[in-house]
Coordinates of N, CA, C and O in Angstrom, one line a residue:
X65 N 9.6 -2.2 -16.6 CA 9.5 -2.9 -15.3 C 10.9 -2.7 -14.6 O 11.9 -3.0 -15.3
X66 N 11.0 -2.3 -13.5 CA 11.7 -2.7 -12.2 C 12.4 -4.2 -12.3 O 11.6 -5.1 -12.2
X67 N 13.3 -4.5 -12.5 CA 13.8 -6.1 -12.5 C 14.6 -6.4 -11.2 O 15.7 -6.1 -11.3
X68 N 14.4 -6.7 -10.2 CA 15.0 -7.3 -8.6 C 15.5 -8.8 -9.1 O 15.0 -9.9 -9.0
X69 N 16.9 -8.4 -9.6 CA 17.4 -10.1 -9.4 C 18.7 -10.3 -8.1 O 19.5 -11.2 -7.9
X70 N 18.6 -9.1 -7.3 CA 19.1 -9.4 -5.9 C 18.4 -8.9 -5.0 O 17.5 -8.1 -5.1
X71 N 19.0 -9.6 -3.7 CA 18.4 -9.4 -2.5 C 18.1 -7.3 -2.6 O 18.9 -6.6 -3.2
X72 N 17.1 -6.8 -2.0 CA 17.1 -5.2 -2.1 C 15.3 -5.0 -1.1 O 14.3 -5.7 -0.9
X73 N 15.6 -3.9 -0.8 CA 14.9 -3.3 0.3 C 14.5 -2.2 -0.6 O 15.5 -1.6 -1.1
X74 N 13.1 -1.5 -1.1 CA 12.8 -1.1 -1.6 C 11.7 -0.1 -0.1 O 10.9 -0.6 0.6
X75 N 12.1 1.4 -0.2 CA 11.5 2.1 1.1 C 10.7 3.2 -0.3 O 11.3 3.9 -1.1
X76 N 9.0 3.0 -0.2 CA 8.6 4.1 -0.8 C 8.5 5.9 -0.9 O 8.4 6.7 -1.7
X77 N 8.4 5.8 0.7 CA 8.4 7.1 1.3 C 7.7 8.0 0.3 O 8.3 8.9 -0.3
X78 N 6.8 7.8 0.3 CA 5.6 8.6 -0.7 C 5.7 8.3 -1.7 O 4.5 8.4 -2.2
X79 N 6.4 8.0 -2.4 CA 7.0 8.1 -3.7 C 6.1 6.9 -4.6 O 5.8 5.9 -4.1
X80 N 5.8 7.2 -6.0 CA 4.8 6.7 -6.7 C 6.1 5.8 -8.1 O 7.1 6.3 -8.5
X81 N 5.6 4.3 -8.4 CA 6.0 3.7 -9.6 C 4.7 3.4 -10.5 O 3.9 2.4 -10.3
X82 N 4.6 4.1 -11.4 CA 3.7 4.3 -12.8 C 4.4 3.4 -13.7 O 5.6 3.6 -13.9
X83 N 3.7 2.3 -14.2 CA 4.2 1.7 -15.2 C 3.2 1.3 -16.4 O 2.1 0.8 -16.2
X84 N 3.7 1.6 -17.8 CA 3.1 1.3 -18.8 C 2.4 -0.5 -19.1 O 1.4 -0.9 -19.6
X85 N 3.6 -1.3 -18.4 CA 3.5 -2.7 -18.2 C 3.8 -3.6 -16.7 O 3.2 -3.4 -15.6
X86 N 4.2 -4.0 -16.8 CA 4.7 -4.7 -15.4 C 5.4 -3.6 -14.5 O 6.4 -3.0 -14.9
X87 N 4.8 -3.4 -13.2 CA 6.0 -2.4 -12.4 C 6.8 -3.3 -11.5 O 7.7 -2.6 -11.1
X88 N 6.7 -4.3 -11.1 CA 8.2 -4.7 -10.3 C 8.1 -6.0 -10.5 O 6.9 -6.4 -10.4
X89 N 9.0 -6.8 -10.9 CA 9.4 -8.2 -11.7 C 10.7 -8.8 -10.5 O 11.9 -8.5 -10.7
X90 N 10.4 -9.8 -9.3 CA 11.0 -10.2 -8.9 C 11.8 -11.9 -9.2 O 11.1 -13.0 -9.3
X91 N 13.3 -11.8 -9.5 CA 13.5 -13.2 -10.2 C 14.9 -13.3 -9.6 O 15.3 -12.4 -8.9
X92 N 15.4 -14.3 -9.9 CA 16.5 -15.4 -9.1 C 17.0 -15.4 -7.9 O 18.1 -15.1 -7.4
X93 N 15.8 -15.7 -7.3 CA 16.0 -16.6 -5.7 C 15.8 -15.2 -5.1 O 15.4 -15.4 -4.0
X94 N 15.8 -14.0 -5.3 CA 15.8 -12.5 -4.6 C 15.0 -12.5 -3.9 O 13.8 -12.8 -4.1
X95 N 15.5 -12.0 -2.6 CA 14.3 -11.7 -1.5 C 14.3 -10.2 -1.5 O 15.3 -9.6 -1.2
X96 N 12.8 -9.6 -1.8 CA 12.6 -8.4 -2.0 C 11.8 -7.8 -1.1 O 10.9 -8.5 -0.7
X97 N 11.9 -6.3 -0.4 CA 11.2 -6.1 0.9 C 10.9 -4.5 0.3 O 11.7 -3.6 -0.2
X98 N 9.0 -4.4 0.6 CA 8.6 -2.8 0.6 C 8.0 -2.6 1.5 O 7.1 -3.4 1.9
X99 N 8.3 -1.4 2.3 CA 8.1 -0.8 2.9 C 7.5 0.7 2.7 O 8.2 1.3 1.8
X100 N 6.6 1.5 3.2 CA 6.3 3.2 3.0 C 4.9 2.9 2.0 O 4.5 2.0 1.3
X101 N 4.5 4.2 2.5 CA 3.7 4.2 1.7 C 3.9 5.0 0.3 O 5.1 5.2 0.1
X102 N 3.0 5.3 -0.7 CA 3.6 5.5 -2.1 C 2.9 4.6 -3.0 O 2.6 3.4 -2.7
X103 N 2.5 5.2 -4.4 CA 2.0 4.1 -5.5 C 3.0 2.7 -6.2 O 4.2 2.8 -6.6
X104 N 2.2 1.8 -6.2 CA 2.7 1.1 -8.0 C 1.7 0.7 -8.5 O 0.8 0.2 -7.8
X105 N 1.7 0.9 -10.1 CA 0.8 0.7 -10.6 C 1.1 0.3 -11.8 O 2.1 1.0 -12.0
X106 N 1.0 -0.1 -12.4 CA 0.4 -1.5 -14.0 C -0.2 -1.1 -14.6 O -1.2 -0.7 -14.1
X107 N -0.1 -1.1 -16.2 CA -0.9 -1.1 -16.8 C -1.4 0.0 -17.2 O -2.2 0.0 -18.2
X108 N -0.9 1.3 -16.4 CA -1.9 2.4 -16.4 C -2.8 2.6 -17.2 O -3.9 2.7 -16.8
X109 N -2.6 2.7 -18.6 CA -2.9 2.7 -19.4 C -4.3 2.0 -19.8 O -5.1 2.5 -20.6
X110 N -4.4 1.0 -19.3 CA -5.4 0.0 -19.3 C -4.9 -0.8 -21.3 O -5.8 -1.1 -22.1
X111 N -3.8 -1.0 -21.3 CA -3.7 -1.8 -22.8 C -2.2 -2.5 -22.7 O -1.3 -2.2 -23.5
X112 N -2.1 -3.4 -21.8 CA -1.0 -4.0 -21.6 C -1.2 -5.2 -20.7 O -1.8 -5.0 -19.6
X113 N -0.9 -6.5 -20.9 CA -0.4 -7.3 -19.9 C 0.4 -7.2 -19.1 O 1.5 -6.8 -19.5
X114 N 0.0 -7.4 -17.6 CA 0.7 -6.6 -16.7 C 0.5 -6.7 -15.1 O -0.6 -6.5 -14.8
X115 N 1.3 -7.0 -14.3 CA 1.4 -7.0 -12.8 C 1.9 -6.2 -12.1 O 3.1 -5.8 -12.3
X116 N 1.1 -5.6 -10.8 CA 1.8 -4.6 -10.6 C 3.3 -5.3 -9.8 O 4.4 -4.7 -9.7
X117 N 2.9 -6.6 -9.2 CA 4.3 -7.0 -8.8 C 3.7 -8.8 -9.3 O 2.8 -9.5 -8.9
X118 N 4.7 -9.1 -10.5 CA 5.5 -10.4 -10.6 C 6.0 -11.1 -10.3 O 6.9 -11.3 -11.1
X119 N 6.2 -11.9 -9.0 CA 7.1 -12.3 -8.4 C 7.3 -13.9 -9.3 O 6.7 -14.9 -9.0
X120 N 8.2 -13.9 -10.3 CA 9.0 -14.8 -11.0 C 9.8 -15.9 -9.8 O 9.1 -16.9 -10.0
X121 N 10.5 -16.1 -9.0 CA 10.9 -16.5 -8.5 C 11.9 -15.7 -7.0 O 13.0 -15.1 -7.3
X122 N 11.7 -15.8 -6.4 CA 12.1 -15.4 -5.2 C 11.2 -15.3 -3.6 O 10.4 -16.2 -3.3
X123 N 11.4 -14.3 -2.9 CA 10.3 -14.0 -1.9 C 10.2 -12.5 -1.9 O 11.0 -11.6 -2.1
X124 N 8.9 -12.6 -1.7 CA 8.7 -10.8 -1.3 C 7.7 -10.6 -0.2 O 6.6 -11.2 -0.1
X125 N 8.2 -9.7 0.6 CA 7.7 -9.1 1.7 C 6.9 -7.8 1.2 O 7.4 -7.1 0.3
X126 N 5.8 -7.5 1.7 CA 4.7 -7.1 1.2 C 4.5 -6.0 2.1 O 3.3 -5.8 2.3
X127 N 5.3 -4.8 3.0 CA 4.5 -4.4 4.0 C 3.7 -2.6 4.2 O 3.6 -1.9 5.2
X128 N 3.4 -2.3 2.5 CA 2.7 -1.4 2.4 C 3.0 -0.8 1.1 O 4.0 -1.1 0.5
X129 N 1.8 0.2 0.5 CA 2.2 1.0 -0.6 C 0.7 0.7 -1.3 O 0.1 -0.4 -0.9
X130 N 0.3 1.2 -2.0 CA -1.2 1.1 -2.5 C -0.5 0.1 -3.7 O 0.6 0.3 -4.0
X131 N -1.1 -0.9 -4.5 CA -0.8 -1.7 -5.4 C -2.2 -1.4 -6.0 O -3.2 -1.3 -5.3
X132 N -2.1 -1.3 -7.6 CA -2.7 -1.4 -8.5 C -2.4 -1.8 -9.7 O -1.3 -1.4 -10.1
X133 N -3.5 -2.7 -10.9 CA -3.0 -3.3 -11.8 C -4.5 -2.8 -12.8 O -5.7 -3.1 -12.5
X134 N -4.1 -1.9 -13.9 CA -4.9 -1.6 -15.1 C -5.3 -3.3 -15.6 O -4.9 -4.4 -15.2
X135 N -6.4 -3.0 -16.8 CA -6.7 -3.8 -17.2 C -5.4 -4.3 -19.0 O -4.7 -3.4 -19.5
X136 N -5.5 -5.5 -19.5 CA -5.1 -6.0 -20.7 C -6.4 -5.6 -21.7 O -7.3 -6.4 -21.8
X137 N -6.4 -4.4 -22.3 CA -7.6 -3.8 -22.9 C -8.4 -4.9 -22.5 O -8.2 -5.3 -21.3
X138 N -9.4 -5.6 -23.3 CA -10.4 -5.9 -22.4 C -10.4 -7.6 -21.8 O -11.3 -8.5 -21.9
X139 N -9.4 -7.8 -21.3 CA -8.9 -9.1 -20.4 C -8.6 -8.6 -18.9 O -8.9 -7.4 -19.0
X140 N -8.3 -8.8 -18.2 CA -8.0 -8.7 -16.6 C -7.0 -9.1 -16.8 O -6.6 -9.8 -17.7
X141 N -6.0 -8.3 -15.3 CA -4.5 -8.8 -15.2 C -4.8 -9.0 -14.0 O -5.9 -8.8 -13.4
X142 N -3.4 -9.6 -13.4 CA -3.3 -9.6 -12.2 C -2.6 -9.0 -11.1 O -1.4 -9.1 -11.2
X143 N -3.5 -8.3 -9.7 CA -2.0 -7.2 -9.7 C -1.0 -7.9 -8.6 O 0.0 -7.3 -8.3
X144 N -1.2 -9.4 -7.8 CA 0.1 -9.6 -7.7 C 0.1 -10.8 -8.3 O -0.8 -11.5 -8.0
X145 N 1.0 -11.2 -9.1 CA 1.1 -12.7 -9.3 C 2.2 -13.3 -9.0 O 3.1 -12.6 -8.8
X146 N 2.5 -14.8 -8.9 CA 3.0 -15.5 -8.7 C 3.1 -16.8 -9.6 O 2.2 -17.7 -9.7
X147 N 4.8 -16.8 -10.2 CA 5.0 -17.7 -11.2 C 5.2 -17.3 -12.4 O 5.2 -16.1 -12.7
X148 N 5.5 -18.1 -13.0 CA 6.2 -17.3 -14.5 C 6.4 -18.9 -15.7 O 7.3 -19.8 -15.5
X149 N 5.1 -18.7 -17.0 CA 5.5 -19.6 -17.7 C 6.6 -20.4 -18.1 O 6.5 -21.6 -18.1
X150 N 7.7 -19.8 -18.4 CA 8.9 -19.7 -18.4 C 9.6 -20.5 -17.5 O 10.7 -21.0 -17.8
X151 N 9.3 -20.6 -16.6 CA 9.8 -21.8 -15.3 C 8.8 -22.8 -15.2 O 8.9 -23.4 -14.1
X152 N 7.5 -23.4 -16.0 CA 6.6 -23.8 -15.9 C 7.0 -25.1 -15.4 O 6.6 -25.5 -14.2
X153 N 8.0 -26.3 -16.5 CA 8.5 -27.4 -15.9 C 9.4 -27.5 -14.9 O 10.1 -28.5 -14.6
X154 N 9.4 -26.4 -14.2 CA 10.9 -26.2 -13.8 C 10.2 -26.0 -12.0 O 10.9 -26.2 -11.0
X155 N 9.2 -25.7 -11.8 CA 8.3 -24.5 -11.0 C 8.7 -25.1 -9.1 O 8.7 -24.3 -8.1
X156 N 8.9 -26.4 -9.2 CA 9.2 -26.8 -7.9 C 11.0 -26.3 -7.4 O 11.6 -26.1 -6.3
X157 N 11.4 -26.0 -8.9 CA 12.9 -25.8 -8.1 C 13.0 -24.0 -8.5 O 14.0 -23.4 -8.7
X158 N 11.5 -23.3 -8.4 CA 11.1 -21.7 -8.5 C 10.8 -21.4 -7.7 O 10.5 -20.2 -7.7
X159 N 10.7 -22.4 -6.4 CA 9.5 -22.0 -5.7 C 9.3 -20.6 -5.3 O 10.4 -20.0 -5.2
X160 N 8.2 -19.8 -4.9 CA 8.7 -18.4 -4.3 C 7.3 -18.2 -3.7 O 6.3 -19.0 -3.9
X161 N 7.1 -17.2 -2.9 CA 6.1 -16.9 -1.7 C 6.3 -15.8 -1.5 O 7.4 -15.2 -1.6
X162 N 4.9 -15.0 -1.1 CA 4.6 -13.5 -0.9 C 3.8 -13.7 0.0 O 2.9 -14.4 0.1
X163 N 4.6 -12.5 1.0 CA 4.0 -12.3 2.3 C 3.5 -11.0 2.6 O 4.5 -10.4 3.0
X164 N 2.7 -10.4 2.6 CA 1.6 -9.4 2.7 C 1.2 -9.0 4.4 O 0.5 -9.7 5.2
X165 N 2.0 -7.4 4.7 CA 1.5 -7.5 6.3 C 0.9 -6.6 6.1 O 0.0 -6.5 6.9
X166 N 0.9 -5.5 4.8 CA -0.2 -4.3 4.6 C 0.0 -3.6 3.1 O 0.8 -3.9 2.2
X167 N -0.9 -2.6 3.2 CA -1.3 -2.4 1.9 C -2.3 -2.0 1.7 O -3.0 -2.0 2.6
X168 N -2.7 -1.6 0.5 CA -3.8 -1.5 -0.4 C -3.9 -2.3 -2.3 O -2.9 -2.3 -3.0
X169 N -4.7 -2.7 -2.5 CA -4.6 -3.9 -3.3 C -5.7 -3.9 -4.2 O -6.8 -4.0 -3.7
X170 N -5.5 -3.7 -5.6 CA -6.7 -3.7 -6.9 C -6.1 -3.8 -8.1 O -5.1 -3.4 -8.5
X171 N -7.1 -4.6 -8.6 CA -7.1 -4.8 -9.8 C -8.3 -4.4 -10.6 O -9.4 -4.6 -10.1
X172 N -8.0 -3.7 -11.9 CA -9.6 -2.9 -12.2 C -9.9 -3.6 -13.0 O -10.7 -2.8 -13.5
X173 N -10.1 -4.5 -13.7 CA -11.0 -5.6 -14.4 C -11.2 -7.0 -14.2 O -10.3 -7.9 -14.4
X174 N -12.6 -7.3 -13.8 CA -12.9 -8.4 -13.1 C -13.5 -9.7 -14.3 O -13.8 -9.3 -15.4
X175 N -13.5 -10.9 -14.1 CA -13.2 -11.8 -15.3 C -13.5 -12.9 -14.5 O -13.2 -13.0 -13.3
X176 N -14.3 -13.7 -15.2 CA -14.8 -15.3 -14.6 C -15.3 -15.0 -13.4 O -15.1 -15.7 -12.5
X177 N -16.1 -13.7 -13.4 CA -16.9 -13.1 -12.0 C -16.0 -13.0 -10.7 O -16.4 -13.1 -9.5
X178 N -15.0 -12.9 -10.9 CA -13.6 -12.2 -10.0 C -12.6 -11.1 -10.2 O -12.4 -10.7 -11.3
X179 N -12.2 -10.7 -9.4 CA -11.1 -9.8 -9.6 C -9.4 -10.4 -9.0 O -9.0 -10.6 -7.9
X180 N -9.1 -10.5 -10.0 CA -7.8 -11.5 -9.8 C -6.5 -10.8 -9.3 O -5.4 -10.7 -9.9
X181 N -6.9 -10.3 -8.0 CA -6.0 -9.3 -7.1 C -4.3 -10.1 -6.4 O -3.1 -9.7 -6.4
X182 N -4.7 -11.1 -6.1 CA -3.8 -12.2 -5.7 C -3.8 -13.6 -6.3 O -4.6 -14.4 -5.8
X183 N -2.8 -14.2 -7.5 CA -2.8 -15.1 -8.1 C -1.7 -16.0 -8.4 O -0.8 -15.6 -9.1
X184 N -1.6 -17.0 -8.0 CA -0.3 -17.9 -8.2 C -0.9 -19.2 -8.8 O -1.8 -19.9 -8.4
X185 N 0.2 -19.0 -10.6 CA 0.4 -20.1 -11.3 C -0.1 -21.4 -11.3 O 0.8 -22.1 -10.9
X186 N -1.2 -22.0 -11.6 CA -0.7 -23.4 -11.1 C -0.2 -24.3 -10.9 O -0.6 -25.2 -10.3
X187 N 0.8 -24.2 -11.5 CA 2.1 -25.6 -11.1 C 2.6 -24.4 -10.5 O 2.2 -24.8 -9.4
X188 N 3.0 -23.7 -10.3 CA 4.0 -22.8 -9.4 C 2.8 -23.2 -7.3 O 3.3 -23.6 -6.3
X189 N 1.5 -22.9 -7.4 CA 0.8 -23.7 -6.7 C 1.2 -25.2 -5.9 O 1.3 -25.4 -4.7
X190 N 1.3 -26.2 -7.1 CA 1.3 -27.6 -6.8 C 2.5 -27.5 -6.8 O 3.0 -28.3 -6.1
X191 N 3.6 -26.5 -7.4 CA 5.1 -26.9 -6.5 C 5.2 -26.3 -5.0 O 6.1 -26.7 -4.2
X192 N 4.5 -25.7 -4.8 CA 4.9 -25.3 -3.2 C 4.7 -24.2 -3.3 O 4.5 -23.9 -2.1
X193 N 4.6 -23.1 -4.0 CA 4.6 -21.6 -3.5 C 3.6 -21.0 -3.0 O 2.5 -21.4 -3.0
X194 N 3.8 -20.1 -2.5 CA 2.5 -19.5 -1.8 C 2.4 -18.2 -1.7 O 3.2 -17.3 -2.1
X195 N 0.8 -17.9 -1.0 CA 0.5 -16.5 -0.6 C 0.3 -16.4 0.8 O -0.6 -17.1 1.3
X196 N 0.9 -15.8 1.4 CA 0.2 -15.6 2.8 C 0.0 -14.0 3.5 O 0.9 -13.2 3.6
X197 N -1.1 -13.8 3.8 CA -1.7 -12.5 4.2 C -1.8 -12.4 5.6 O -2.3 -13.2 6.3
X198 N -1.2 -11.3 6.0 CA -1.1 -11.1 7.7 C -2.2 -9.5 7.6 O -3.0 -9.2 8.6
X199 N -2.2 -8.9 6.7 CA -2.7 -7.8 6.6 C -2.8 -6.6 5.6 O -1.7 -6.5 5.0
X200 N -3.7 -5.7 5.2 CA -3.8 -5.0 3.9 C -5.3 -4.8 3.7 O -6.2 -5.2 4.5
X201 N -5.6 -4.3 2.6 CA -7.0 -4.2 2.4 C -7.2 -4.6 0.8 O -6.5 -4.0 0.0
X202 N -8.1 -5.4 0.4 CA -8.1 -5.4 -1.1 C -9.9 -5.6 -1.7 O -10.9 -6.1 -1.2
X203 N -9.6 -4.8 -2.8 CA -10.8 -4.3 -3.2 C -11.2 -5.7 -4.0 O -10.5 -6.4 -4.8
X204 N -12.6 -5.6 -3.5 CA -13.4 -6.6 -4.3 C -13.1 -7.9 -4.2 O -13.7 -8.7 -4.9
X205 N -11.9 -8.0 -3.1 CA -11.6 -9.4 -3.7 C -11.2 -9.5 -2.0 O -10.7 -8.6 -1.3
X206 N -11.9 -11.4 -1.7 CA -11.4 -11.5 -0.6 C -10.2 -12.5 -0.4 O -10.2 -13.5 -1.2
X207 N -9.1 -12.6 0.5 CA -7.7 -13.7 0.1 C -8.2 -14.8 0.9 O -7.7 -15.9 0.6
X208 N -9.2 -14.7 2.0 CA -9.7 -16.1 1.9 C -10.3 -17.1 2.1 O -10.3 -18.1 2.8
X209 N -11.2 -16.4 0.5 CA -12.3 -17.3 -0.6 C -11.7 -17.0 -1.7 O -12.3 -16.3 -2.5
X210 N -10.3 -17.5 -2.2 CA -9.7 -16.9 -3.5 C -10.3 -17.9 -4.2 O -10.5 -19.1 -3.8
X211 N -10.8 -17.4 -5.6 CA -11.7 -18.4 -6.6 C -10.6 -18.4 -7.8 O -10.9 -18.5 -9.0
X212 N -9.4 -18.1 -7.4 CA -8.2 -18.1 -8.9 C -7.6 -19.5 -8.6 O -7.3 -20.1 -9.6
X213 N -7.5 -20.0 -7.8 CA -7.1 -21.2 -7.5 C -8.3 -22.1 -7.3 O -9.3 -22.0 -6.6
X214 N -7.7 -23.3 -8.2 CA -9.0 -24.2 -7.7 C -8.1 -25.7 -7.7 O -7.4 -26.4 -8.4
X215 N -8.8 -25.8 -6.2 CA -9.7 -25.4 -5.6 C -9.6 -24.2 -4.8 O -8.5 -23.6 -4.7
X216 N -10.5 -23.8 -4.4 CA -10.5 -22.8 -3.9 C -9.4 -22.3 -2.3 O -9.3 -23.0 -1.3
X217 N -9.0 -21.2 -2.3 CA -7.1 -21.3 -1.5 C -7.6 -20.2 -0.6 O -8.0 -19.1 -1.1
X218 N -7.6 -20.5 0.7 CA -7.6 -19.1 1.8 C -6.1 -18.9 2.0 O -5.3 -19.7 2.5
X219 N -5.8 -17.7 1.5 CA -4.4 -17.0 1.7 C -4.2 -16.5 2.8 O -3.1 -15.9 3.0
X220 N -5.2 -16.5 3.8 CA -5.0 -15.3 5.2 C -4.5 -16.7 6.3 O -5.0 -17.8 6.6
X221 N -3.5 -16.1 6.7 CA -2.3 -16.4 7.9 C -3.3 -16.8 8.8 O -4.4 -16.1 8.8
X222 N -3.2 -17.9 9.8 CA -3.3 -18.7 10.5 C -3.7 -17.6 11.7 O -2.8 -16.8 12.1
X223 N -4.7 -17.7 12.3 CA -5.1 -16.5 13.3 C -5.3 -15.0 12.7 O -5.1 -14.1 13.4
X224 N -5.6 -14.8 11.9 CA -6.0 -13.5 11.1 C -7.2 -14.3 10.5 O -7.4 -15.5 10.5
X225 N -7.9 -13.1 10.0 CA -9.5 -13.1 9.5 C -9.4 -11.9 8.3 O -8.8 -10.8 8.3
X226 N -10.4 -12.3 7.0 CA -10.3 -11.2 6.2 C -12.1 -10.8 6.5 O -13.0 -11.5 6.4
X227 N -12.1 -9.4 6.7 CA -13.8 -8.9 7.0 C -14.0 -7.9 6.0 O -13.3 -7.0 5.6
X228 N -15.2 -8.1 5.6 CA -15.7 -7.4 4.6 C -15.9 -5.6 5.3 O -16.6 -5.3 6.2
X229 N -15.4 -5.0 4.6 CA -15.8 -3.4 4.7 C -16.2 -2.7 3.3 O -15.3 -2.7 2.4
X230 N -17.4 -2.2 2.8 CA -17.5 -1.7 1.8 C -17.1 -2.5 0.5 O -17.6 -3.6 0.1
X231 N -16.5 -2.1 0.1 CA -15.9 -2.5 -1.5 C -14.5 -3.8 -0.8 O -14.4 -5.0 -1.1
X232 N -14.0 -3.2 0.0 CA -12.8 -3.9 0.3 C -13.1 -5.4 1.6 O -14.2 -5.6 2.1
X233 N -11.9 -5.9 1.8 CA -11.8 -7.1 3.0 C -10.3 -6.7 3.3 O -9.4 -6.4 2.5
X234 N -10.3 -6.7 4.3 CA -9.4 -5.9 5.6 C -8.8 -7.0 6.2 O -9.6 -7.6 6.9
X235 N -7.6 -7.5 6.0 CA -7.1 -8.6 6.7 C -6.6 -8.4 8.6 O -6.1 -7.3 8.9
X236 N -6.7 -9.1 9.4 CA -6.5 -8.5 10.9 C -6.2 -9.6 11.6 O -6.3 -10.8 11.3
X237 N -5.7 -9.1 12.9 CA -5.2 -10.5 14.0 C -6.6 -11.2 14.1 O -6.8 -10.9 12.9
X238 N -7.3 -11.6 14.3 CA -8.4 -12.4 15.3 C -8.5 -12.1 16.6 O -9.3 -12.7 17.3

């Protein structure tokens, strides 16, 4: 894994991150920003626990690159998550938030009749953190009817709408 424990601007400019396990792991307070298009991917393998982006504690800006997360041989991962056991008691003074203006977004194994594309912790949840979606497209899974959080959490930004196309939900202004 990629570890961001400072502020950094990540530009993909085509450019692909293949990872066996976790591909980018954001932690202490770091605000992290991608831009370009280009892969990350998790898991490849399909035999690892694994995110394609972890965001442990900080913020990250979301604003393109195809994201994908393999499967934990036969468990589901999640390909972005939010939160980290490890700060579990701790989770209100973790807070962190991911902001999503574009993209592409999958996770290839689906579990408790979902595909758990976008997922934040729950006490990282009830401490304050968040998802919010301005834009992107993600497969199979819509951000807002998320069934990983319960109750159930619309992650799409305030005047945006997520619409079904095909396989995917396409987040957009209104």
């Amino acid at each position: 894994a990629l570890m961001i424990t400072k502020d950094a601007d990540l530009h993909l400019n085509g450019c692909d991150i293949l990872a066996e396990s976790d591909a980018l792991v954001v932690d202490n307070g770091a605000k992290f920003t991608v831009n370009g298009n280009g892969d990350v991917k998790a898991a490849i393998n399909n035999d690892k626990s694994a995110n394609a982006l972890w965001l442990k504690h900080g913020t990250a800006y979301i604003n393109g690159g195809n994201w994908y997360v393999g499967a934990d041989g036969e468990k589901r991962n999640d390909c972005m998550y939010v939160g980290a056991a490890t700060y579990k008691a701790t989770a209100a003074e973790h807070e962190s938030h991911l902001i999503i203006t574009g993209g592409t977004f999958e996770a290839a194994k689906e579990e408790d009749g979902q595909y758990w594309v976008l997922n934040i912790q729950d006490d990282f949840n009830k401490a304050g953190s968040t998802i919010t979606v301005y834009g992107g497209s993600f497969k199979n899974f819509d951000p807002a009817n998320n069934k990983s959080e319960n109750p159930v959490v619309n992650f799409v930004a305030e005047g945006y709408e997520s619409v079904a196309d095909g396989e995917y939900f396409v987040v957009k202004a209104k």
